[in-house]
Amino acid sequence: MNITTIIGLILSVVGLLGGMHFKHVPFSALGNPAAIFMILIGTTGAVLNAFPLKDAKNIGKLFGMVFTDKKTVSNIDLINQIMEYAYFARKEGMISLESKIDAAPNPFLKRGLSLLVSGMSSDSINDIMAEEIAAMEKRHAANAQIFTQAGTYAPTLGVLGAVVGLIAAMGNMSDQAALGNAISAAFMATIYGIFTGYVLWHPFANKLKRKSKYEALTNTIIMEGIMCLVGGESPIEVEEKCITFLSLTEREKYLKQKTKG
């Protein structure tokens, strides 16, 4: 479970309800079926209009990615693993790394080791791994775009809902009390549209983009390590090149672990 998403949702709802409380707006105003229907169904329809079926079928998986964290090996542990390969290859030879492929803790690392022992040129291996990272980033960007578009459509549909509500309110011009209630209800669509657009869909898109950047960074570290191994570089050179991708905090943690080891 992604704890930041859960906390963010709770705080967002508390913020909305708290604002309504302090402005003396009854919580019952949120129970507006017309507004809910127009925003949720309308946004879903707009997204389906904007994307082909093969993309729309991924929506369920995207929610899963937002609310869960995939178990991954840390970049520090990956560098430690690559260092083990570097020492093993120097002692046993490059082809000996074939025995390490199945136990590799990361799918992209397995891919890199497979290319390494395949006998391909270093340029070919570099091109293949770089293209796979680029293709992954494009897929992730396309997935995040679904939420980005939903965040664009929802507030506009909220305005549309308000207009529809105001048209309905015009039928109660003779009854001031009914007119006030109708206008209040009309703007609930705007609240739902803005809330879902800027508290849910746009932030969800950003979270997917950040996860993609982290994965791309991890794969770049792996590619750098594999290319160092292909070039027959010393373990010290492998280490220095790989740790350049770590943040200062991660680098300090890595060096402390190395010192203790």
Backbone as JSON, one array per atom type, in Angstrom:
{
  "sequence": "MNITTIIGLILSVVGLLGGMHFKHVPFSALGNPAAIFMILIGTTGAVLNAFPLKDAKNIGKLFGMVFTDKKTVSNIDLINQIMEYAYFARKEGMISLESKIDAAPNPFLKRGLSLLVSGMSSDSINDIMAEEIAAMEKRHAANAQIFTQAGTYAPTLGVLGAVVGLIAAMGNMSDQAALGNAISAAFMATIYGIFTGYVLWHPFANKLKRKSKYEALTNTIIMEGIMCLVGGESPIEVEEKCITFLSLTEREKYLKQKTKG",
  "N": [[0.84, -1.2, 0.0], [0.55, 2.21, -0.85], [1.49, 4.56, 1.22], [1.62, 7.35, 1.18], [-0.27, 8.14, -0.71], [-2.66, 7.33, 0.52], [-2.61, 8.88, 2.9], [-2.58, 11.4, 1.71], [-5.11, 11.47, 0.43], [-6.8, 11.31, 2.66], [-6.14, 13.69, 4.05], [-6.89, 15.55, 2.11], [-9.67, 15.2, 1.92], [-10.37, 15.81, 4.55], [-9.55, 18.47, 4.57], [-11.38, 19.59, 2.74], [-13.87, 19.05, 4.02], [-13.39, 20.36, 6.42], [-13.18, 23.02, 5.58], [-15.78, 23.41, 4.64], [-17.14, 23.15, 7.05], [-16.2, 25.34, 8.59], [-17.14, 27.38, 7.04], [-19.74, 27.1, 7.4], [-21.24, 25.41, 5.79], [-23.52, 22.92, 5.15], [-22.8, 19.43, 5.48], [-24.47, 17.76, 4.16], [-24.89, 18.87, 1.73], [-23.08, 17.79, -0.01], [-24.16, 15.47, -0.88], [-25.24, 15.25, -3.62], [-26.77, 13.86, -6.12], [-27.0, 14.44, -8.89], [-24.8, 16.09, -9.46], [-22.64, 14.42, -8.77], [-23.06, 12.32, -10.56], [-22.8, 13.61, -13.05], [-20.11, 14.49, -13.02], [-18.45, 12.19, -12.44], [-19.37, 10.16, -14.27], [-19.33, 11.68, -16.59], [-16.61, 12.45, -16.78], [-15.4, 9.96, -17.04], [-16.5, 9.15, -19.48], [-15.41, 11.13, -21.16], [-12.68, 10.53, -21.0], [-12.66, 7.99, -22.17], [-13.41, 8.72, -24.71], [-11.12, 10.02, -25.47], [-8.99, 8.23, -25.56], [-7.7, 5.24, -27.09], [-9.0, 1.84, -27.0], [-7.04, -0.01, -26.14], [-5.42, 1.5, -24.49], [-7.26, 2.48, -22.61], [-7.98, 0.16, -21.29], [-6.05, -0.17, -19.42], [-6.61, 1.31, -17.19], [-7.53, 0.3, -14.71], [-5.23, -1.05, -13.78], [-3.58, 1.13, -13.5], [-4.66, 2.53, -11.33], [-4.04, 0.67, -9.41], [-1.26, 0.92, -9.41], [-0.99, 3.47, -8.39], [-1.96, 3.24, -5.79], [-0.45, 1.28, -4.62], [2.83, 0.03, -3.8], [5.36, -1.25, -5.73], [7.38, -4.03, -4.99], [10.74, -3.53, -4.85], [14.28, -3.71, -5.47], [16.62, -1.77, -3.71], [18.54, 1.01, -4.98], [21.07, 1.13, -3.88], [21.48, -1.5, -3.01], [21.43, -2.73, -5.49], [23.75, -1.69, -6.68], [25.64, -2.83, -4.99], [25.23, -5.48, -5.74], [26.0, -5.42, -8.43], [28.68, -4.82, -8.06], [29.53, -7.21, -6.91], [29.29, -8.84, -9.14], [31.27, -7.67, -10.71], [33.67, -8.25, -9.36], [33.5, -11.02, -9.42], [33.54, -11.54, -12.18], [36.07, -10.6, -12.85], [37.63, -12.48, -11.59], [36.72, -15.02, -12.46], [36.14, -14.74, -15.14], [34.36, -13.19, -17.88], [32.29, -14.67, -19.15], [31.46, -16.32, -17.18], [29.49, -15.08, -15.78], [27.09, -15.88, -16.72], [26.02, -17.81, -15.1], [24.91, -16.35, -13.12], [22.62, -15.15, -13.93], [19.88, -16.07, -13.57], [19.49, -15.67, -10.85], [19.53, -12.96, -10.52], [18.38, -9.95, -9.01], [16.68, -8.16, -10.27], [14.59, -7.53, -13.06], [15.52, -6.04, -15.3], [18.21, -6.07, -14.86], [18.7, -8.78, -15.19], [18.19, -8.92, -17.9], [20.27, -7.31, -18.87], [22.54, -8.81, -18.11], [22.12, -11.07, -19.64], [22.44, -10.06, -22.23], [25.08, -9.3, -21.99], [26.55, -11.72, -21.84], [26.01, -12.73, -24.27], [27.67, -12.24, -26.36], [27.45, -10.05, -27.97], [28.38, -6.86, -29.43], [29.72, -4.05, -27.6], [28.54, -1.63, -28.31], [26.11, -2.44, -29.43], [24.84, -3.63, -27.24], [24.64, -1.41, -25.54], [22.95, 0.23, -27.09], [20.61, -1.33, -27.22], [19.82, -1.55, -24.5], [19.51, 1.15, -23.83], [17.44, 1.86, -25.57], [15.39, 0.29, -24.55], [14.96, 1.46, -22.06], [14.08, 3.99, -22.9], [11.74, 3.25, -24.27], [10.24, 2.24, -22.15], [9.85, 4.57, -20.64], [8.26, 6.02, -22.42], [5.95, 4.43, -22.49], [5.1, 4.67, -19.83], [4.66, 7.41, -19.7], [2.51, 7.67, -21.43], [0.57, 6.29, -19.99], [0.34, 7.89, -17.67], [-0.72, 10.11, -18.87], [-3.41, 9.59, -19.15], [-4.58, 10.08, -16.62], [-3.85, 12.74, -16.44], [-5.35, 13.92, -18.49], [-7.92, 13.34, -17.53], [-7.89, 14.98, -15.29], [-7.97, 17.41, -16.54], [-10.43, 17.43, -17.86], [-12.39, 17.11, -15.81], [-12.72, 19.52, -14.09], [-13.77, 21.28, -16.03], [-16.11, 19.99, -16.76], [-17.33, 20.33, -14.35], [-17.96, 23.04, -14.39], [-19.75, 22.98, -16.48], [-21.74, 21.45, -15.26], [-22.54, 23.24, -13.31], [-23.7, 25.23, -14.87], [-25.84, 23.83, -15.99], [-27.24, 23.35, -13.63], [-27.89, 25.96, -12.89], [-29.58, 26.66, -14.94], [-31.7, 25.02, -14.33], [-32.35, 26.21, -11.94], [-33.45, 28.59, -12.74], [-36.06, 28.01, -13.14], [-37.24, 28.3, -10.74], [-37.66, 30.93, -10.0], [-39.68, 32.37, -8.82], [-39.87, 31.42, -6.27], [-38.04, 32.18, -3.66], [-36.62, 30.78, -1.65], [-36.41, 28.2, -2.72], [-35.01, 28.85, -4.97], [-32.53, 29.68, -3.95], [-31.61, 27.26, -2.84], [-31.42, 25.74, -5.15], [-29.45, 27.08, -6.61], [-27.29, 26.73, -4.9], [-27.01, 23.95, -5.02], [-26.31, 23.75, -7.68], [-23.68, 24.64, -7.84], [-22.33, 22.6, -6.62], [-21.51, 20.72, -8.45], [-19.37, 22.03, -9.61], [-17.6, 22.06, -7.45], [-17.12, 19.29, -7.1], [-15.95, 18.77, -9.57], [-13.6, 20.36, -9.59], [-12.36, 19.38, -7.29], [-11.96, 16.58, -7.81], [-10.41, 16.81, -10.11], [-8.07, 18.31, -9.41], [-7.23, 17.32, -7.0], [-7.29, 14.6, -7.14], [-6.94, 13.4, -9.93], [-4.87, 14.89, -11.39], [-2.74, 14.89, -9.39], [-2.45, 12.07, -9.21], [-1.5, 11.48, -11.74], [0.96, 12.8, -11.64], [2.22, 11.29, -9.67], [2.56, 8.82, -10.95], [4.34, 9.63, -12.93], [6.58, 10.33, -11.38], [7.22, 7.84, -10.29], [7.95, 6.55, -12.6], [10.26, 7.98, -13.27], [11.95, 7.24, -11.17], [12.22, 4.51, -11.67], [13.42, 4.6, -14.18], [15.85, 5.78, -13.48], [16.95, 3.77, -11.86], [17.25, 1.74, -13.8], [19.07, 2.99, -15.44], [21.34, 3.06, -13.85], [21.83, 0.33, -13.74], [22.34, -0.18, -16.47], [24.66, 1.33, -16.8], [26.38, -0.06, -15.1], [26.46, -2.57, -16.38], [27.6, -1.87, -18.85], [30.1, -1.08, -17.98], [31.08, -3.53, -17.12], [31.11, -4.91, -19.54], [33.09, -3.49, -20.81], [35.25, -4.34, -19.44], [36.17, -3.0, -17.19], [37.73, -2.06, -14.09], [36.7, -3.14, -10.76], [36.71, -0.9, -9.04], [36.4, 1.25, -10.81], [33.9, 0.6, -11.85], [32.32, 0.9, -9.56], [32.66, 3.66, -8.92], [31.51, 4.91, -11.14], [28.87, 4.02, -11.01], [27.9, 4.97, -8.52], [27.66, 7.64, -8.95], [25.11, 8.21, -9.73], [23.59, 8.16, -7.49], [21.8, 9.88, -4.87], [23.05, 12.41, -2.6], [22.5, 11.63, 0.03], [21.96, 8.88, -0.29], [24.43, 8.1, -1.27], [26.13, 8.58, 0.89], [25.07, 6.73, 2.68], [25.65, 4.36, 1.31], [28.46, 4.4, 1.31], [28.94, 4.26, 4.03], [27.96, 1.71, 4.62], [29.76, 0.25, 3.14], [32.12, 0.81, 4.49], [31.6, -0.34, 6.99], [31.35, -2.94, 6.17]],
  "CA": [[0.0, 0.0, 0.0], [1.3, 3.46, -0.91], [1.0, 5.32, 2.38], [1.47, 8.78, 0.88], [-1.55, 8.32, -1.41], [-3.73, 7.21, 1.51], [-2.56, 10.08, 3.75], [-2.98, 12.54, 0.89], [-6.55, 11.44, 0.25], [-7.44, 11.64, 3.94], [-5.95, 15.12, 4.31], [-7.68, 16.3, 1.13], [-11.08, 15.14, 2.33], [-10.47, 16.58, 5.8], [-9.46, 19.88, 4.19], [-12.66, 20.0, 2.15], [-14.92, 19.04, 5.04], [-13.09, 21.41, 7.38], [-13.55, 24.29, 4.97], [-17.24, 23.5, 4.65], [-17.57, 23.35, 8.44], [-15.91, 26.71, 9.03], [-17.97, 28.29, 6.23], [-21.12, 26.78, 7.77], [-21.92, 24.72, 4.7], [-23.9, 21.59, 5.65], [-22.2, 18.32, 4.77], [-25.5, 17.14, 3.33], [-24.84, 19.46, 0.39], [-22.25, 16.94, -0.86], [-24.97, 14.37, -1.41], [-25.98, 15.74, -4.78], [-26.62, 12.8, -7.13], [-26.82, 14.98, -10.24], [-23.42, 16.57, -9.59], [-21.77, 13.24, -8.75], [-23.27, 11.59, -11.8], [-22.27, 14.36, -14.19], [-18.65, 14.55, -12.97], [-17.82, 10.87, -12.54], [-19.72, 9.52, -15.54], [-18.88, 12.55, -17.66], [-15.15, 12.35, -16.89], [-15.11, 8.63, -17.59], [-16.83, 9.18, -20.9], [-14.45, 11.98, -21.87], [-11.42, 9.79, -21.09], [-12.85, 6.93, -23.16], [-13.4, 9.36, -26.02], [-9.79, 10.54, -25.76], [-7.97, 7.19, -25.66], [-8.13, 3.99, -27.69], [-9.35, 0.79, -26.05], [-5.85, -0.65, -25.58], [-4.96, 2.35, -23.4], [-8.3, 2.57, -21.58], [-8.02, -1.08, -20.52], [-5.01, -0.12, -18.38], [-7.0, 2.21, -16.11], [-7.55, -0.45, -13.45], [-3.84, -1.27, -13.37], [-2.99, 2.42, -13.11], [-5.09, 2.78, -9.96], [-3.23, -0.22, -8.58], [0.09, 1.49, -9.3], [-1.06, 4.67, -7.55], [-2.26, 2.9, -4.41], [0.47, 0.27, -4.12], [4.24, 0.17, -4.13], [5.96, -2.49, -6.2], [8.58, -4.4, -4.25], [11.92, -3.37, -5.69], [15.57, -3.68, -4.8], [17.11, -0.4, -3.65], [19.69, 1.29, -5.87], [22.28, 0.78, -3.14], [21.63, -2.96, -3.08], [21.76, -3.07, -6.87], [25.16, -1.4, -6.9], [26.38, -3.89, -4.29], [25.13, -6.68, -6.56], [26.85, -5.2, -9.6], [30.06, -4.94, -7.59], [29.81, -8.64, -6.78], [29.51, -9.34, -10.5], [32.55, -7.15, -11.2], [34.74, -9.05, -8.75], [33.37, -12.41, -9.9], [33.97, -11.58, -13.57], [37.53, -10.43, -12.88], [38.26, -13.7, -11.1], [36.29, -16.21, -13.2], [35.93, -14.45, -16.55], [33.08, -12.57, -18.19], [31.26, -15.66, -19.51], [31.01, -16.98, -15.95], [28.31, -14.36, -15.27], [25.88, -16.57, -17.19], [25.49, -18.57, -13.97], [24.3, -15.41, -12.18], [21.46, -14.5, -14.54], [18.6, -16.45, -12.97], [19.38, -15.15, -9.47], [19.58, -11.49, -10.51], [17.21, -9.45, -8.28], [15.94, -7.15, -11.03], [14.38, -8.01, -14.44], [16.37, -5.32, -16.26], [19.56, -6.57, -14.61], [18.75, -10.08, -15.88], [18.27, -8.62, -19.33], [21.61, -6.83, -19.14], [23.49, -9.92, -18.0], [21.9, -11.95, -20.81], [23.09, -9.4, -23.37], [26.51, -9.29, -21.75], [27.15, -13.02, -22.14], [25.57, -13.18, -25.6], [28.73, -12.02, -27.34], [27.19, -8.84, -28.76], [29.33, -5.75, -29.25], [29.34, -3.11, -26.54], [27.64, -0.63, -28.9], [24.79, -3.05, -29.59], [24.27, -3.78, -25.9], [24.29, -0.07, -25.08], [21.79, 0.7, -27.85], [19.43, -2.1, -26.83], [19.4, -1.18, -23.15], [19.04, 2.54, -23.86], [16.14, 1.88, -26.25], [14.4, -0.29, -23.65], [14.65, 2.48, -21.07], [13.28, 5.01, -23.58], [10.42, 2.68, -24.54], [9.54, 2.18, -20.87], [9.44, 5.93, -20.28], [7.15, 6.4, -23.29], [4.75, 3.71, -22.01], [4.67, 5.26, -18.56], [4.14, 8.75, -19.98], [1.18, 7.49, -22.02], [-0.34, 5.91, -18.91], [0.11, 9.07, -16.82], [-1.52, 11.06, -19.64], [-4.82, 9.29, -18.92], [-4.99, 10.83, -15.45], [-3.69, 14.16, -16.75], [-6.52, 14.33, -19.26], [-9.08, 13.31, -16.63], [-7.78, 16.18, -14.47], [-8.33, 18.55, -17.38], [-11.85, 17.37, -18.2], [-13.29, 17.16, -14.66], [-13.13, 20.89, -13.72], [-14.62, 21.87, -17.09], [-17.43, 19.38, -16.6], [-17.92, 20.95, -13.17], [-18.57, 24.3, -14.84], [-20.93, 22.59, -17.25], [-22.76, 21.05, -14.3], [-23.07, 24.45, -12.67], [-24.57, 25.89, -15.84], [-27.08, 23.04, -16.04], [-27.97, 23.61, -12.38], [-28.44, 27.31, -12.91], [-30.74, 26.64, -15.85], [-32.8, 24.45, -13.55], [-32.73, 27.18, -10.9], [-34.27, 29.64, -13.35], [-37.47, 27.61, -13.06], [-37.74, 28.57, -9.39], [-37.46, 32.35, -9.75], [-40.75, 32.92, -7.98], [-39.7, 30.89, -4.92], [-36.69, 32.58, -3.29], [-35.97, 29.71, -0.88], [-36.09, 27.12, -3.66], [-33.99, 29.38, -5.88], [-31.26, 29.63, -3.23], [-31.19, 25.86, -2.75], [-31.08, 25.27, -6.49], [-28.15, 27.66, -6.97], [-26.3, 26.04, -4.06], [-26.81, 22.62, -5.58], [-25.67, 23.88, -8.99], [-22.23, 24.8, -7.68], [-21.72, 21.37, -6.12], [-20.84, 20.09, -9.59], [-18.07, 22.7, -9.74], [-16.75, 21.57, -6.35], [-16.71, 17.93, -7.43], [-15.07, 18.81, -10.73], [-12.29, 20.88, -9.19], [-11.76, 18.48, -6.3], [-11.44, 15.37, -8.44], [-9.39, 17.15, -11.09], [-6.81, 18.81, -8.86], [-6.84, 16.58, -5.79], [-7.14, 13.19, -7.49], [-6.4, 12.98, -11.22], [-3.56, 15.48, -11.66], [-1.74, 14.31, -8.5], [-2.2, 10.67, -9.57], [-0.63, 11.5, -12.93], [2.3, 13.18, -11.21], [2.81, 10.16, -8.93], [3.01, 7.85, -11.95], [5.53, 10.19, -13.58], [7.7, 10.21, -10.45], [7.6, 6.43, -10.22], [8.64, 6.25, -13.85], [11.61, 8.55, -13.19], [12.74, 6.41, -10.26], [12.54, 3.26, -12.36], [14.39, 4.91, -15.24], [17.14, 5.99, -12.82], [17.45, 2.44, -11.49], [17.68, 1.04, -15.01], [20.27, 3.66, -15.94], [22.45, 2.56, -13.02], [22.1, -1.04, -14.2], [22.97, -0.1, -17.78], [26.03, 1.82, -16.59], [27.16, -1.16, -14.55], [26.65, -3.6, -17.43], [28.55, -1.36, -19.83], [31.43, -1.15, -17.36], [31.5, -4.94, -17.14], [31.41, -5.23, -20.94], [34.36, -2.86, -21.14], [36.33, -4.92, -18.65], [36.69, -2.02, -16.25], [38.02, -2.58, -12.75], [35.6, -2.94, -9.81], [36.72, 0.47, -8.53], [35.81, 2.1, -11.86], [32.47, 0.26, -11.88], [31.7, 1.51, -8.38], [32.66, 5.13, -9.02], [30.56, 5.34, -12.17], [27.5, 3.71, -10.58], [27.44, 5.78, -7.38], [27.39, 9.02, -9.37], [23.66, 8.35, -9.92], [22.94, 8.19, -6.18], [21.71, 11.17, -4.19], [24.09, 12.55, -1.57], [22.11, 10.81, 1.18], [22.18, 7.48, -0.64], [25.88, 7.85, -1.41], [26.68, 8.5, 2.24], [24.63, 5.43, 3.23], [26.4, 3.31, 0.61], [29.85, 4.43, 1.77], [28.95, 3.78, 5.41], [27.82, 0.26, 4.55], [31.02, -0.28, 2.61], [33.12, 0.92, 5.57], [31.27, -1.35, 8.0], [31.62, -4.25, 5.58]],
  "C": [[0.87, 1.25, 0.0], [0.75, 4.41, 0.14], [0.8, 6.79, 2.06], [0.16, 9.06, 0.15], [-2.7, 8.28, -0.41], [-3.78, 8.46, 2.4], [-3.02, 11.31, 2.97], [-4.48, 12.61, 0.68], [-7.28, 11.84, 1.53], [-7.33, 13.13, 4.22], [-6.78, 15.98, 3.36], [-9.15, 16.34, 1.52], [-11.29, 15.95, 3.61], [-10.42, 18.08, 5.5], [-10.77, 20.4, 3.62], [-13.75, 20.1, 3.2], [-14.68, 20.13, 6.09], [-13.47, 22.78, 6.85], [-15.06, 24.48, 4.96], [-17.76, 23.78, 6.06], [-17.39, 24.8, 8.86], [-16.7, 27.74, 8.24], [-19.46, 28.02, 6.45], [-21.92, 26.22, 6.59], [-22.27, 23.32, 5.18], [-23.29, 20.48, 4.8], [-23.2, 17.62, 3.85], [-25.49, 17.68, 1.9], [-24.01, 18.6, -0.57], [-23.05, 15.81, -1.5], [-25.86, 14.82, -2.55], [-25.81, 14.74, -5.92], [-26.35, 13.34, -8.53], [-25.38, 15.42, -10.46], [-22.44, 15.39, -9.66], [-21.85, 12.5, -10.07], [-22.61, 12.31, -12.97], [-20.74, 14.35, -14.2], [-18.02, 13.18, -13.19], [-18.09, 10.19, -13.88], [-19.21, 10.36, -16.71], [-17.37, 12.47, -17.87], [-14.74, 11.02, -17.49], [-15.38, 8.59, -19.08], [-15.84, 10.0, -21.71], [-13.11, 11.26, -22.04], [-11.53, 8.68, -22.13], [-12.88, 7.51, -24.58], [-11.99, 9.76, -26.45], [-8.75, 9.47, -26.02], [-8.53, 5.94, -26.33], [-8.32, 2.91, -26.63], [-8.12, 0.17, -25.38], [-5.25, 0.17, -24.44], [-5.97, 2.38, -22.26], [-8.35, 1.31, -20.72], [-6.99, -1.1, -19.39], [-5.43, 0.69, -17.16], [-7.0, 1.5, -14.76], [-6.15, -0.69, -12.91], [-3.19, 0.02, -12.88], [-3.4, 2.79, -11.69], [-4.29, 1.9, -9.0], [-1.84, 0.32, -8.37], [0.11, 2.71, -8.38], [-1.18, 4.29, -6.07], [-1.34, 1.83, -3.82], [1.89, 0.59, -4.53], [4.79, -1.2, -4.54], [7.22, -2.78, -5.41], [9.78, -4.36, -5.19], [13.18, -3.41, -4.82], [16.08, -2.24, -4.82], [18.31, -0.23, -4.58], [21.01, 0.94, -5.18], [22.54, -0.72, -3.22], [21.99, -3.42, -4.49], [23.23, -2.81, -7.18], [26.03, -2.44, -6.2], [26.38, -5.17, -5.11], [26.02, -6.57, -7.79], [28.32, -5.31, -9.23], [30.46, -6.4, -7.41], [30.08, -9.24, -8.15], [30.88, -8.91, -11.02], [33.71, -7.97, -10.64], [34.72, -10.48, -9.26], [33.88, -12.53, -11.33], [35.49, -11.43, -13.68], [38.24, -11.73, -12.49], [37.98, -14.89, -12.01], [36.13, -15.98, -14.7], [34.52, -13.97, -16.82], [31.97, -13.6, -18.44], [30.71, -16.36, -18.28], [29.76, -16.31, -15.37], [27.0, -14.98, -15.75], [25.22, -17.33, -16.04], [24.75, -17.67, -12.98], [22.98, -14.84, -12.69], [20.16, -14.8, -13.8], [18.4, -15.87, -11.58], [19.4, -13.63, -9.4], [18.29, -10.93, -9.91], [16.34, -8.44, -9.03], [15.8, -7.62, -12.48], [15.3, -7.33, -15.45], [17.83, -5.75, -16.08], [19.74, -7.95, -15.26], [18.92, -9.87, -17.37], [19.68, -8.18, -19.7], [22.65, -7.93, -19.09], [23.37, -10.86, -19.2], [22.57, -11.36, -22.05], [24.6, -9.46, -23.23], [27.18, -10.6, -22.16], [26.79, -13.53, -23.53], [26.65, -13.03, -26.66], [28.51, -10.82, -28.23], [28.27, -7.8, -28.51], [28.82, -4.82, -28.17], [28.36, -2.06, -27.07], [26.22, -1.18, -29.02], [24.1, -3.19, -28.24], [23.81, -2.42, -25.37], [23.04, 0.44, -25.78], [20.51, -0.02, -27.41], [18.92, -1.67, -25.46], [18.87, 0.25, -23.1], [17.66, 2.64, -24.51], [15.05, 1.29, -25.36], [14.0, 0.7, -22.56], [13.75, 3.56, -21.69], [11.87, 4.52, -23.85], [9.59, 2.6, -23.27], [9.02, 3.55, -20.47], [8.27, 6.4, -21.14], [5.85, 5.71, -22.85], [4.21, 4.36, -20.75], [4.08, 6.66, -18.78], [2.73, 8.66, -20.57], [0.16, 7.12, -20.95], [-0.67, 7.1, -18.02], [-0.79, 10.08, -17.53], [-3.02, 10.82, -19.45], [-5.33, 10.09, -17.73], [-4.86, 12.34, -15.69], [-4.9, 14.68, -17.51], [-7.78, 14.34, -18.4], [-9.08, 14.56, -15.75], [-8.12, 17.45, -15.24], [-9.82, 18.6, -17.63], [-12.75, 17.64, -16.99], [-13.67, 18.59, -14.25], [-14.03, 21.55, -14.76], [-16.02, 21.3, -17.03], [-18.13, 19.93, -15.36], [-18.59, 22.27, -13.51], [-19.83, 24.02, -15.64], [-22.08, 22.19, -16.33], [-23.38, 22.25, -13.6], [-24.04, 25.18, -13.59], [-25.91, 25.16, -15.94], [-27.92, 23.29, -14.79], [-28.6, 24.98, -12.35], [-29.64, 27.41, -13.85], [-31.95, 26.09, -15.12], [-33.3, 25.43, -12.5], [-33.62, 28.28, -11.45], [-35.76, 29.29, -13.29], [-38.07, 27.87, -11.7], [-37.61, 30.05, -9.02], [-38.5, 32.93, -8.8], [-40.62, 32.48, -6.52], [-38.25, 31.14, -4.49], [-35.93, 31.49, -2.53], [-35.53, 28.58, -1.81], [-34.99, 27.56, -4.61], [-32.6, 29.3, -5.23], [-30.73, 28.21, -3.14], [-30.73, 25.34, -4.1], [-29.71, 25.81, -6.92], [-27.03, 26.99, -6.17], [-25.97, 24.67, -4.62], [-26.07, 22.69, -6.91], [-24.15, 23.94, -8.86], [-21.55, 23.57, -7.07], [-21.0, 20.63, -7.24], [-19.46, 20.7, -9.8], [-17.11, 22.22, -8.67], [-16.23, 20.17, -6.66], [-15.71, 17.91, -8.59], [-13.67, 19.27, -10.36], [-11.6, 19.92, -8.23], [-11.17, 17.24, -6.96], [-10.31, 15.68, -9.41], [-8.05, 17.47, -10.47], [-6.37, 18.14, -7.57], [-6.62, 15.09, -6.1], [-6.35, 13.01, -8.79], [-5.04, 13.6, -11.54], [-2.47, 14.96, -10.7], [-1.43, 12.85, -8.82], [-1.26, 10.6, -10.78], [0.8, 11.83, -12.53], [2.99, 12.03, -10.47], [3.31, 9.11, -9.9], [4.27, 8.34, -12.66], [6.75, 10.07, -12.68], [8.17, 8.76, -10.34], [8.36, 6.02, -11.47], [10.07, 6.78, -13.82], [12.51, 7.72, -12.28], [13.16, 5.11, -10.94], [13.56, 3.48, -13.47], [15.79, 5.13, -14.65], [17.77, 4.65, -12.43], [17.99, 1.69, -12.7], [18.93, 1.68, -15.61], [21.5, 3.22, -15.15], [22.84, 1.15, -13.48], [22.82, -1.02, -15.54], [24.42, 0.36, -17.66], [26.92, 0.7, -16.06], [27.46, -2.23, -15.58], [27.68, -3.13, -18.45], [29.97, -1.34, -19.28], [31.96, -2.57, -17.39], [31.89, -5.36, -18.56], [32.78, -4.68, -21.32], [35.53, -3.4, -20.35], [36.94, -3.97, -17.65], [36.86, -2.64, -14.86], [36.83, -2.35, -11.83], [35.55, -1.52, -9.26], [36.1, 1.42, -9.54], [34.3, 1.86, -11.95], [31.74, 0.98, -10.73], [31.58, 3.02, -8.53], [31.65, 5.62, -10.04], [29.12, 5.11, -11.72], [27.03, 4.64, -9.47], [27.21, 7.24, -7.77], [25.89, 9.27, -9.55], [22.91, 8.42, -8.59], [22.84, 9.62, -5.67], [22.81, 11.22, -3.12], [23.78, 11.69, -0.35], [22.36, 9.34, 0.91], [23.66, 7.15, -0.73], [26.55, 7.72, -0.04], [26.31, 7.16, 2.88], [25.42, 4.29, 2.61], [27.83, 3.25, 1.14], [29.97, 3.95, 3.22], [28.84, 2.26, 5.46], [29.13, -0.39, 4.1], [32.09, -0.27, 3.7], [32.88, -0.14, 6.65], [31.59, -2.75, 7.51], [33.1, -4.57, 5.55]]
}
